[in-house]
């Protein structure tokens, strides 16, 4: 682990701005008439407006502008692929350095958390009752938007704490858990009720039981919890071959003090291979190197084709992660003790055997079928992704049940899950309003 200070291995890699730096950076903004940065943001955050308020030191106003579009700015500020989105579109980037929009958003949101800058006036929760299943970016966004619009929202989350991938996937050095907790606390402060350790589809808690409890609509923001494996590759079931998401979950729990070091499936000094080329692979590789391993990422395509954010790749390289391009594992080979010892690799230069103590798979994931299999009428495609319709936006084939985020559009990004969820929240509002209107005028509606 040559490049990383072992004592501070999980400390945040990129510190945020202080007040002076943030205002100075905000003052560089040209406040373009047709802001390209806003076009580059999937949720069309009013970037020049909040940057302008920040440049004048008006942090309350800046936060208010952000709140109009985003429920999770402290998170987006840290983990969005800014280089492809807002910052990638900033005109200053054409000849020099773009405005560091992510860091400014992070600064404003963190300042708001620390100083409790403003409290919103909230409407009475009289417009209807909505259940949200899952508390990742999609579920939190639907809950926040609908609570602000006068709906009584309860989130049902299978894990012990809200946040989804934000809490259990993305590592501490990129997204501190204290930040996830403060963002979910802000959503709770909007009047959203959280029920954790509540896995819908088990122990009698089902979509039907939620309707029977009186919810008018239900949102599924359940993500893609089932990781893809390599069943067709010989040796894939060997001890020592496991999932990156499981490893990351364990290391997060270890960092939180919930697990001992011996419960993390990785020993100091082990030689690790991570199979995949996306952000999950980068997180697993950078986390394994922080746990004292020698790490190689094995990716079947070229460097240019790798889907991981460029900056993630560059940081992995600078931390000592090695990469093998256009390489596939043809066989996982057991040692004398019966566990993984080597891999047979197919490389552009031919086949070779290489020693590996651990392999973490990061080759994709798909939705679990826990809800679909316990509910009549929710159609999914051949891979288990939930089918939704345009009107009301985001409704599944079961009336009153909506879905959005990764469970619909395949694994993407935090902000794209938020974008989808914002649109679905509007679909839910329209649906519940129409339902109430029909009841009010005495039109009989069948049970959901
Ligand atoms: C390791 C990793 C790193 C990533 N890094 C980035 C990054 O840097 N930037 C970026 O933009 N994106 C990143 N992503 C992708 C991003 O996190 C996801 O696209 C996003 O979290 C999807 O949001 P979601 O709300 O749809 O699902 P999720 O975040 O997966 O949330 C789903 C929630 O539903 C809960 N749930 C599931 N089933 C049930 C049930 N039956 N009952 C109750 N609760 C249930 C789960 O416990 C979970 O909390 C990363 C993903 C991973 C795995």
Short mmCIF file of C-alpha atoms and ligand atoms in Angstrom, two decimals:
data_model
loop_
_atom_site.label_atom_id
_atom_site.label_comp_id
_atom_site.label_asym_id
_atom_site.label_seq_id
_atom_site.Cartn_x
_atom_site.Cartn_y
_atom_site.Cartn_z
CA UNK A 1 0.00 0.00 0.00
CA UNK A 2 2.72 2.38 -1.04
CA UNK A 3 0.74 5.48 -1.95
CA UNK A 4 -1.64 5.64 1.00
CA UNK A 5 -1.00 6.60 4.61
CA UNK A 6 -2.35 3.57 6.49
CA UNK A 7 -3.41 5.57 9.54
CA UNK A 8 -5.65 7.84 7.50
CA UNK A 9 -6.59 5.41 4.76
CA UNK A 10 -10.32 6.18 4.79
CA UNK A 11 -10.03 9.90 5.37
CA UNK A 12 -11.82 11.98 2.75
CA UNK A 13 -9.63 12.31 -0.33
CA UNK A 14 -10.85 15.73 -1.44
CA UNK A 15 -11.34 18.30 1.30
CA UNK A 16 -13.98 20.94 0.61
CA UNK A 17 -13.50 24.70 0.30
CA UNK A 18 -13.36 27.12 3.21
CA UNK A 19 -15.54 30.26 3.02
CA UNK A 20 -12.84 32.40 1.46
CA UNK A 21 -12.02 29.82 -1.22
CA UNK A 22 -15.70 29.18 -1.99
CA UNK A 23 -16.54 32.87 -2.47
CA UNK A 24 -13.41 33.46 -4.52
CA UNK A 25 -14.29 30.51 -6.79
CA UNK A 26 -17.94 31.65 -7.09
CA UNK A 27 -16.76 35.11 -8.14
CA UNK A 28 -15.10 33.61 -11.22
CA UNK A 29 -18.54 32.64 -12.61
CA UNK A 30 -19.46 34.59 -15.75
CA UNK A 31 -23.19 34.22 -15.02
CA UNK A 32 -23.81 33.33 -18.69
CA UNK A 33 -27.14 34.35 -20.25
CA UNK A 34 -27.68 30.82 -21.53
CA UNK A 35 -25.94 28.79 -18.84
CA UNK A 36 -24.42 25.64 -20.31
CA UNK A 37 -23.70 24.28 -16.82
CA UNK A 38 -27.43 24.09 -16.10
CA UNK A 39 -27.96 22.24 -19.37
CA UNK A 40 -25.31 19.75 -18.29
CA UNK A 41 -27.11 18.97 -15.00
CA UNK A 42 -29.76 16.22 -15.33
CA UNK A 43 -31.98 17.93 -12.73
CA UNK A 44 -31.30 21.39 -14.20
CA UNK A 45 -30.05 22.87 -10.98
CA UNK A 46 -30.11 26.68 -11.17
CA UNK A 47 -26.34 26.74 -10.95
CA UNK A 48 -25.49 30.34 -11.96
CA UNK A 49 -28.13 31.64 -9.53
CA UNK A 50 -26.83 29.80 -6.49
CA UNK A 51 -23.24 30.52 -7.45
CA UNK A 52 -24.14 34.22 -7.77
CA UNK A 53 -25.75 34.27 -4.31
CA UNK A 54 -22.70 32.53 -2.89
CA UNK A 55 -20.39 35.07 -4.53
CA UNK A 56 -22.23 37.77 -2.54
CA UNK A 57 -22.04 35.74 0.66
CA UNK A 58 -25.81 35.01 0.67
CA UNK A 59 -25.63 31.40 1.72
CA UNK A 60 -29.27 31.14 2.83
CA UNK A 61 -30.50 32.26 -0.58
CA UNK A 62 -28.02 29.99 -2.31
CA UNK A 63 -29.36 27.03 -0.32
CA UNK A 64 -32.96 27.98 -1.05
CA UNK A 65 -32.22 27.98 -4.79
CA UNK A 66 -30.59 24.54 -4.54
CA UNK A 67 -33.48 23.16 -2.46
CA UNK A 68 -35.91 24.05 -5.24
CA UNK A 69 -34.32 21.35 -7.38
CA UNK A 70 -32.34 18.96 -5.19
CA UNK A 71 -32.88 17.06 -1.97
CA UNK A 72 -29.30 15.76 -1.82
CA UNK A 73 -26.84 18.58 -2.65
CA UNK A 74 -24.14 17.54 -0.17
CA UNK A 75 -24.11 14.16 -1.91
CA UNK A 76 -24.31 15.39 -5.52
CA UNK A 77 -21.58 17.90 -4.72
CA UNK A 78 -19.32 14.99 -3.83
CA UNK A 79 -20.17 12.05 -6.11
CA UNK A 80 -21.76 13.35 -9.32
CA UNK A 81 -19.64 12.94 -12.45
CA UNK A 82 -19.18 16.74 -12.64
CA UNK A 83 -16.57 16.48 -15.36
CA UNK A 84 -19.24 15.06 -17.69
CA UNK A 85 -22.11 17.21 -16.43
CA UNK A 86 -22.17 20.78 -15.07
CA UNK A 87 -18.42 21.42 -14.98
CA UNK A 88 -17.91 19.68 -18.29
CA UNK A 89 -20.26 22.24 -19.86
CA UNK A 90 -18.86 25.36 -18.13
CA UNK A 91 -17.61 27.79 -20.81
CA UNK A 92 -14.59 28.69 -18.69
CA UNK A 93 -13.45 25.10 -19.17
CA UNK A 94 -12.95 25.68 -22.90
CA UNK A 95 -9.81 27.76 -22.37
CA UNK A 96 -8.97 27.18 -18.73
CA UNK A 97 -10.42 25.77 -15.53
CA UNK A 98 -14.19 25.38 -15.24
CA UNK A 99 -15.95 26.65 -12.14
CA UNK A 100 -15.70 23.90 -9.51
CA UNK A 101 -19.48 23.63 -9.26
CA UNK A 102 -19.52 20.36 -7.31
CA UNK A 103 -17.31 21.78 -4.59
CA UNK A 104 -19.42 24.95 -4.40
CA UNK A 105 -22.62 22.93 -4.05
CA UNK A 106 -20.93 20.81 -1.38
CA UNK A 107 -19.77 23.94 0.46
CA UNK A 108 -23.26 25.51 0.53
CA UNK A 109 -24.95 22.26 1.63
CA UNK A 110 -22.35 21.57 4.35
CA UNK A 111 -22.61 25.16 5.59
CA UNK A 112 -26.39 24.79 5.77
CA UNK A 113 -26.01 21.59 7.79
CA UNK A 114 -23.53 23.16 10.19
CA UNK A 115 -25.31 26.47 10.66
CA UNK A 116 -28.92 25.27 10.17
CA UNK A 117 -29.33 28.30 7.92
CA UNK A 118 -32.98 28.15 7.13
CA UNK A 119 -36.12 26.22 7.80
CA UNK A 120 -38.72 25.88 5.08
CA UNK A 121 -42.38 26.63 5.62
CA UNK A 122 -44.02 23.27 5.11
CA UNK A 123 -47.60 22.58 4.05
CA UNK A 124 -49.97 20.42 6.12
CA UNK A 125 -49.75 16.80 5.01
CA UNK A 126 -53.33 16.58 3.78
CA UNK A 127 -53.01 15.76 0.08
CA UNK A 128 -52.66 11.98 0.46
CA UNK A 129 -50.61 9.14 1.92
CA UNK A 130 -47.67 7.71 0.00
CA UNK A 131 -45.44 4.73 0.87
CA UNK A 132 -41.90 4.77 -0.51
CA UNK A 133 -40.02 1.48 -0.64
CA UNK A 134 -36.26 2.01 -0.51
CA UNK A 135 -34.29 5.01 0.69
CA UNK A 136 -31.60 5.40 -1.94
CA UNK A 137 -31.39 8.61 -3.99
CA UNK A 138 -34.65 7.73 -5.81
CA UNK A 139 -36.70 7.02 -2.68
CA UNK A 140 -35.31 10.03 -0.80
CA UNK A 141 -36.07 12.31 -3.74
CA UNK A 142 -39.67 11.14 -4.15
CA UNK A 143 -40.17 11.44 -0.38
CA UNK A 144 -38.66 14.94 -0.18
CA UNK A 145 -40.54 16.30 -3.20
CA UNK A 146 -43.92 14.88 -2.12
CA UNK A 147 -43.50 15.99 1.52
CA UNK A 148 -42.84 19.54 0.28
CA UNK A 149 -46.08 19.30 -1.74
CA UNK A 150 -48.26 18.30 1.21
CA UNK A 151 -48.22 14.49 1.08
CA UNK A 152 -47.73 12.31 4.16
CA UNK A 153 -44.82 10.05 3.20
CA UNK A 154 -43.48 6.95 4.95
CA UNK A 155 -40.26 5.32 3.72
CA UNK A 156 -39.87 1.55 4.24
CA UNK A 157 -36.19 0.58 4.11
CA UNK A 158 -34.88 -2.98 4.36
CA UNK A 159 -31.51 -1.97 5.80
CA UNK A 160 -30.83 -0.71 9.31
CA UNK A 161 -30.18 2.86 8.06
CA UNK A 162 -31.46 4.95 5.16
CA UNK A 163 -29.33 5.89 2.15
CA UNK A 164 -29.11 2.79 -0.06
CA UNK A 165 -25.86 2.72 -2.03
CA UNK A 166 -24.93 6.08 -0.49
CA UNK A 167 -24.76 4.45 2.93
CA UNK A 168 -23.67 0.90 2.10
CA UNK A 169 -21.82 1.14 -1.22
CA UNK A 170 -19.85 4.34 -1.84
CA UNK A 171 -16.80 4.32 0.43
CA UNK A 172 -16.18 6.69 3.31
CA UNK A 173 -13.18 8.40 1.68
CA UNK A 174 -15.48 9.66 -1.12
CA UNK A 175 -18.73 10.10 0.78
CA UNK A 176 -18.54 10.26 4.59
CA UNK A 177 -21.49 8.57 6.29
CA UNK A 178 -21.99 11.66 8.45
CA UNK A 179 -22.93 13.51 5.24
CA UNK A 180 -25.47 10.84 4.24
CA UNK A 181 -26.98 10.98 7.73
CA UNK A 182 -27.27 14.76 7.69
CA UNK A 183 -28.97 14.72 4.26
CA UNK A 184 -31.49 12.08 5.38
CA UNK A 185 -32.08 14.06 8.59
CA UNK A 186 -33.02 17.08 6.43
CA UNK A 187 -35.56 14.92 4.59
CA UNK A 188 -36.91 13.65 7.91
CA UNK A 189 -37.25 17.31 8.97
CA UNK A 190 -39.64 17.79 6.03
CA UNK A 191 -42.00 15.47 7.91
CA UNK A 192 -41.05 12.19 6.18
CA UNK A 193 -41.44 9.13 8.38
CA UNK A 194 -38.68 6.47 8.15
CA UNK A 195 -39.25 2.79 9.00
CA UNK A 196 -35.95 0.88 8.77
CA UNK A 197 -35.31 -2.87 8.94
CA UNK A 198 -38.56 -3.20 6.98
CA UNK A 199 -38.06 -5.40 3.94
CA UNK A 200 -41.17 -5.22 1.76
CA UNK A 201 -41.99 -8.67 0.37
CA UNK A 202 -41.14 -10.48 3.59
CA UNK A 203 -42.80 -11.24 6.93
CA UNK A 204 -46.25 -10.17 5.79
CA UNK A 205 -45.15 -6.66 4.76
CA UNK A 206 -46.26 -6.45 1.13
CA UNK A 207 -47.56 -3.96 -1.41
CA UNK A 208 -51.07 -5.26 -0.66
CA UNK A 209 -50.64 -4.86 3.10
CA UNK A 210 -49.47 -1.27 2.50
CA UNK A 211 -52.59 -0.50 0.43
CA UNK A 212 -54.66 -2.14 3.18
CA UNK A 213 -53.01 0.25 5.67
CA UNK A 214 -54.47 3.14 3.66
CA UNK A 215 -51.64 4.32 1.44
CA UNK A 216 -52.98 5.96 -1.73
CA UNK A 217 -49.88 5.21 -3.80
CA UNK A 218 -46.65 3.25 -3.44
CA UNK A 219 -43.25 4.06 -4.93
CA UNK A 220 -40.62 1.36 -5.53
CA UNK A 221 -37.10 2.79 -5.50
CA UNK A 222 -35.49 -0.52 -4.71
CA UNK A 223 -32.37 -0.35 -6.89
CA UNK A 224 -30.45 -3.34 -8.19
CA UNK A 225 -29.55 -5.48 -5.22
CA UNK A 226 -28.61 -8.72 -7.02
CA UNK A 227 -25.02 -8.65 -8.26
CA UNK A 228 -24.11 -10.52 -11.41
CA UNK A 229 -21.86 -13.54 -10.95
CA UNK A 230 -19.59 -15.58 -13.23
CA UNK A 231 -21.39 -18.93 -12.98
CA UNK A 232 -20.19 -20.13 -16.36
CA UNK A 233 -16.50 -19.66 -15.46
CA UNK A 234 -14.97 -22.75 -13.81
CA UNK A 235 -14.12 -22.20 -10.14
CA UNK A 236 -16.40 -19.19 -9.68
CA UNK A 237 -17.82 -20.68 -6.47
CA UNK A 238 -14.40 -21.04 -4.83
CA UNK A 239 -13.83 -19.50 -1.43
CA UNK A 240 -12.00 -16.26 -2.20
CA UNK A 241 -14.24 -15.23 -5.11
CA UNK A 242 -16.90 -12.79 -3.91
CA UNK A 243 -18.85 -9.69 -4.80
CA UNK A 244 -17.41 -6.15 -4.67
CA UNK A 245 -20.67 -4.83 -3.21
CA UNK A 246 -20.46 -7.35 -0.34
CA UNK A 247 -16.84 -6.34 0.29
CA UNK A 248 -17.68 -2.61 0.23
CA UNK A 249 -20.66 -3.16 2.55
CA UNK A 250 -18.40 -4.98 5.02
CA UNK A 251 -15.66 -2.35 4.91
CA UNK A 252 -18.23 0.41 5.46
CA UNK A 253 -19.53 -1.53 8.48
CA UNK A 254 -15.95 -2.00 9.71
CA UNK A 255 -15.27 1.75 9.39
CA UNK A 256 -18.45 2.38 11.39
CA UNK A 257 -17.24 0.03 14.14
CA UNK A 258 -20.08 -2.43 13.46
CA UNK A 259 -17.71 -5.20 12.27
CA UNK A 260 -14.27 -6.31 13.43
CA UNK A 261 -11.29 -6.34 11.03
CA UNK A 262 -11.41 -10.15 10.95
CA UNK A 263 -14.97 -10.02 9.60
CA UNK A 264 -13.86 -8.13 6.48
CA UNK A 265 -13.18 -10.71 3.75
CA UNK A 266 -9.61 -9.56 3.06
CA UNK A 267 -6.34 -10.11 4.91
CA UNK A 268 -3.48 -7.63 5.01
CA UNK A 269 -1.07 -8.07 2.10
CA UNK A 270 -3.31 -10.31 0.00
CA UNK A 271 -3.17 -10.10 -3.78
CA UNK A 272 -6.53 -8.91 -5.04
CA UNK A 273 -8.08 -8.90 -8.50
CA UNK A 274 -11.16 -6.80 -9.21
CA UNK A 275 -13.10 -7.81 -12.30
CA UNK A 276 -14.94 -4.94 -13.99
CA UNK A 277 -14.39 -1.42 -15.26
CA UNK A 278 -17.12 0.72 -13.71
CA UNK A 279 -17.30 2.86 -10.61
CA UNK A 280 -18.03 -0.14 -8.40
CA UNK A 281 -14.76 -1.73 -9.59
CA UNK A 282 -12.86 1.51 -8.86
CA UNK A 283 -14.37 1.69 -5.36
CA UNK A 284 -13.55 -1.95 -4.61
CA UNK A 285 -9.98 -1.54 -5.90
CA UNK A 286 -9.33 1.71 -4.02
CA UNK A 287 -10.88 0.26 -0.87
CA UNK A 288 -8.82 -2.94 -1.08
CA UNK A 289 -5.63 -0.92 -1.46
CA UNK A 290 -6.61 1.00 1.67
CA UNK A 291 -6.93 -2.33 3.48
CA UNK A 292 -3.30 -3.14 2.65
CA UNK A 293 -3.61 -5.20 -0.54
CA UNK A 294 -1.83 -5.38 -3.84
CA UNK A 295 -4.65 -4.69 -6.34
CA UNK A 296 -5.13 -5.31 -10.05
CA UNK A 297 -8.26 -4.38 -11.98
CA UNK A 298 -9.01 -6.87 -14.74
CA UNK A 299 -11.16 -5.37 -17.50
CA UNK A 300 -12.31 -7.13 -20.64
CA UNK A 301 -12.24 -4.05 -22.88
CA UNK A 302 -9.78 -1.19 -23.54
CA UNK A 303 -9.01 1.73 -21.24
CA UNK A 304 -11.00 4.07 -23.52
CA UNK A 305 -14.09 1.86 -23.22
CA UNK A 306 -13.99 1.71 -19.43
CA UNK A 307 -17.24 3.20 -18.00
CA UNK A 308 -15.70 4.44 -14.71
CA UNK A 309 -15.43 8.20 -14.18
CA UNK A 310 -12.02 9.31 -15.50
CA UNK A 311 -11.02 10.99 -12.24
CA UNK A 312 -11.81 7.77 -10.33
CA UNK A 313 -9.52 5.84 -12.64
CA UNK A 314 -6.75 8.42 -12.33
CA UNK A 315 -6.96 8.39 -8.56
CA UNK A 316 -6.91 4.60 -8.51
CA UNK A 317 -3.72 4.67 -10.60
CA UNK A 318 -2.13 7.31 -8.36
CA UNK A 319 -2.91 5.16 -5.32
CA UNK A 320 -1.11 2.18 -6.82
CA UNK A 321 -3.93 0.15 -8.43
CA UNK A 322 -2.74 -1.74 -11.51
CA UNK A 323 -4.85 -2.37 -14.60
CA UNK A 324 -4.96 -5.22 -17.10
CA UNK A 325 -6.86 -4.25 -20.23
CA UNK A 326 -8.65 -6.56 -22.67
CA UNK A 327 -8.24 -9.38 -20.22
CA UNK A 328 -10.75 -11.97 -19.06
CA UNK A 329 -10.63 -14.63 -16.37
CA UNK A 330 -11.12 -18.05 -18.00
CA UNK A 331 -10.79 -20.10 -14.82
CA UNK A 332 -10.50 -19.62 -11.07
CA UNK A 333 -8.01 -22.20 -9.79
CA UNK A 334 -7.97 -23.67 -6.28
CA UNK A 335 -4.83 -24.15 -4.21
CA UNK A 336 -4.09 -27.12 -1.93
CA UNK A 337 -6.39 -25.72 0.76
CA UNK A 338 -9.28 -25.72 -1.72
CA UNK A 339 -9.62 -21.96 -1.90
CA UNK A 340 -8.73 -19.55 -4.68
CA UNK A 341 -5.01 -19.45 -5.43
CA UNK A 342 -4.66 -18.50 -9.10
CA UNK A 343 -6.55 -17.33 -12.17
CA UNK A 344 -6.12 -18.37 -15.77
CA UNK A 345 -6.20 -15.12 -17.70
CA UNK A 346 -6.78 -14.57 -21.39
CA UNK A 347 -4.83 -11.46 -22.36
CA UNK A 348 -4.01 -9.80 -25.73
CA UNK A 349 -0.61 -11.56 -25.43
CA UNK A 350 -2.11 -15.01 -24.89
CA UNK A 351 -3.04 -17.06 -21.83
CA UNK A 352 -1.22 -17.05 -18.51
CA UNK A 353 -1.71 -18.16 -14.92
CA UNK A 354 -1.46 -15.49 -12.23
CA UNK A 355 -1.61 -15.74 -8.43
CA UNK A 356 -4.61 -14.14 -6.72
CA UNK A 357 -5.76 -14.56 -3.10
CA UNK A 358 -9.05 -12.75 -3.67
CA UNK A 359 -11.23 -11.83 -6.57
CA UNK A 360 -14.01 -9.27 -6.24
CA UNK A 361 -16.60 -9.21 -8.99
CA UNK A 362 -17.93 -5.85 -10.18
CA UNK A 363 -19.65 -6.84 -13.40
CA UNK A 364 -23.11 -5.40 -12.88
CA UNK A 365 -26.28 -5.99 -10.93
CA UNK A 366 -30.02 -6.36 -11.45
CA UNK A 367 -33.18 -5.92 -9.36
CA UNK A 368 -34.28 -8.45 -6.73
CA UNK A 369 -37.73 -9.95 -7.32
CA UNK A 370 -38.90 -9.86 -3.70
CA UNK A 371 -41.65 -7.32 -4.34
CA UNK A 372 -42.66 -8.44 -7.81
CA UNK A 373 -42.99 -12.07 -6.68
CA UNK A 374 -45.24 -11.13 -3.75
CA UNK A 375 -47.46 -8.70 -5.68
CA UNK A 376 -49.99 -9.33 -8.42
CA UNK A 377 -49.69 -7.33 -11.60
CA UNK A 378 -46.24 -5.67 -11.62
CA UNK A 379 -44.68 -6.53 -14.96
CA UNK A 380 -40.91 -6.66 -15.42
CA UNK A 381 -38.70 -7.21 -18.45
CA UNK A 382 -36.60 -10.34 -19.00
CA UNK A 383 -33.86 -9.00 -16.70
CA UNK A 384 -36.23 -8.05 -13.89
CA UNK A 385 -36.40 -4.28 -14.52
CA UNK A 386 -39.82 -2.85 -13.71
CA UNK A 387 -41.92 -1.64 -16.64
CA UNK A 388 -43.45 1.81 -16.21
CA UNK A 389 -45.75 4.02 -18.25
CA UNK A 390 -45.79 7.65 -19.35
CA UNK A 391 -49.19 8.62 -17.86
CA UNK A 392 -49.30 8.97 -14.95
CA UNK A 393 -45.56 9.14 -15.24
CA UNK A 394 -43.76 6.20 -13.63
CA UNK A 395 -46.79 4.02 -12.83
CA UNK A 396 -46.18 0.29 -13.17
CA UNK A 397 -48.70 -2.14 -14.65
CA UNK A 398 -50.25 -2.34 -11.15
CA UNK A 399 -52.50 0.64 -10.51
CA UNK A 400 -51.18 2.93 -7.77
CA UNK A 401 -47.71 1.34 -7.72
CA UNK A 402 -44.96 3.52 -9.19
CA UNK A 403 -41.25 2.85 -9.71
CA UNK A 404 -38.11 4.80 -10.55
CA UNK A 405 -34.32 4.92 -10.31
CA UNK A 406 -32.03 1.97 -11.01
CA UNK A 407 -34.88 -0.58 -10.62
CA UNK A 408 -36.35 0.85 -13.83
CA UNK A 409 -33.54 2.34 -15.90
CA UNK A 410 -30.64 -0.05 -14.98
CA UNK A 411 -27.67 0.93 -12.80
CA UNK A 412 -26.76 4.52 -13.59
CA UNK A 413 -25.88 7.42 -11.32
CA UNK A 414 -27.18 9.16 -8.22
CA UNK A 415 -28.38 12.22 -10.12
CA UNK A 416 -30.11 10.16 -12.82
CA UNK A 417 -31.99 8.22 -10.12
CA UNK A 418 -32.95 11.61 -8.65
CA UNK A 419 -34.05 12.96 -12.02
CA UNK A 420 -36.28 9.93 -12.67
CA UNK A 421 -37.67 10.13 -9.14
CA UNK A 422 -38.52 13.83 -9.49
CA UNK A 423 -40.60 13.07 -12.58
CA UNK A 424 -42.28 10.09 -10.91
CA UNK A 425 -43.12 12.23 -7.85
CA UNK A 426 -45.15 14.45 -10.17
CA UNK A 427 -46.86 11.36 -11.63
CA UNK A 428 -47.76 10.21 -8.11
CA UNK A 429 -49.10 13.65 -7.15
CA UNK A 430 -51.32 13.75 -10.26
CA UNK A 431 -52.55 10.21 -9.62
CA UNK A 432 -53.40 10.76 -5.95
CA UNK A 433 -55.09 14.10 -6.69
CA UNK A 434 -57.23 12.42 -9.38
CA UNK A 435 -58.04 9.53 -7.03
CA UNK A 436 -59.20 11.94 -4.32
CA UNK A 437 -61.24 13.97 -6.80
CA UNK A 438 -63.04 10.88 -8.04
CA UNK A 439 -63.79 9.81 -4.47
CA UNK A 440 -64.99 13.32 -3.62
CA UNK A 441 -67.48 13.36 -6.49
CA UNK A 442 -68.71 9.89 -5.60
CA UNK A 443 -67.18 7.89 -8.45
CA UNK A 444 -66.62 4.35 -7.22
CA UNK A 445 -63.06 3.12 -7.63
CA UNK A 446 -62.07 -0.53 -7.46
CA UNK A 447 -59.65 -1.65 -4.75
CA UNK A 448 -55.99 -1.19 -5.76
C1 LIG B 1 -20.18 0.94 -5.11
C2 LIG B 1 -20.97 1.93 -5.90
C3 LIG B 1 -20.42 3.17 -6.18
C4 LIG B 1 -21.12 4.12 -6.91
N1 LIG B 1 -20.57 5.35 -7.13
C5 LIG B 1 -21.29 6.31 -7.73
C6 LIG B 1 -20.78 7.64 -7.87
O1 LIG B 1 -19.67 7.94 -7.49
N2 LIG B 1 -21.57 8.59 -8.46
C7 LIG B 1 -22.83 8.30 -8.89
O2 LIG B 1 -23.52 9.21 -9.35
N3 LIG B 1 -23.33 7.04 -8.79
C8 LIG B 1 -22.60 6.05 -8.22
N4 LIG B 1 -23.12 4.78 -8.09
C9 LIG B 1 -24.46 4.49 -8.63
C10 LIG B 1 -25.56 5.06 -7.71
O3 LIG B 1 -25.22 4.87 -6.37
C11 LIG B 1 -26.90 4.40 -8.01
O4 LIG B 1 -27.19 4.65 -9.39
C12 LIG B 1 -28.02 4.99 -7.14
O5 LIG B 1 -27.74 4.77 -5.78
C13 LIG B 1 -29.37 4.36 -7.50
O6 LIG B 1 -30.32 4.86 -6.62
P1 LIG B 1 -31.67 4.07 -6.27
O7 LIG B 1 -32.37 4.89 -5.25
O8 LIG B 1 -32.37 3.72 -7.53
O9 LIG B 1 -31.20 2.67 -5.64
P2 LIG B 1 -30.29 2.32 -4.38
O10 LIG B 1 -29.34 3.38 -4.02
O11 LIG B 1 -29.76 0.97 -4.68
O12 LIG B 1 -31.34 2.21 -3.20
C14 LIG B 1 -32.29 1.17 -3.12
C15 LIG B 1 -32.76 1.05 -1.68
O13 LIG B 1 -33.89 0.19 -1.63
C16 LIG B 1 -33.77 -0.68 -0.52
N5 LIG B 1 -34.58 -1.86 -0.81
C17 LIG B 1 -34.43 -2.74 -1.83
N6 LIG B 1 -35.40 -3.66 -1.80
C18 LIG B 1 -36.18 -3.36 -0.73
C19 LIG B 1 -37.36 -3.94 -0.18
N7 LIG B 1 -37.92 -5.03 -0.72
N8 LIG B 1 -37.90 -3.39 0.93
C20 LIG B 1 -37.36 -2.28 1.48
N9 LIG B 1 -36.23 -1.67 0.99
C21 LIG B 1 -35.67 -2.21 -0.10
C22 LIG B 1 -32.27 -0.96 -0.46
O14 LIG B 1 -31.90 -1.45 0.82
C23 LIG B 1 -31.71 0.42 -0.76
O15 LIG B 1 -31.59 1.19 0.40
C24 LIG B 1 -22.41 3.80 -7.39
C25 LIG B 1 -22.98 2.54 -7.14
C26 LIG B 1 -22.26 1.61 -6.41
C27 LIG B 1 -22.87 0.26 -6.14
#
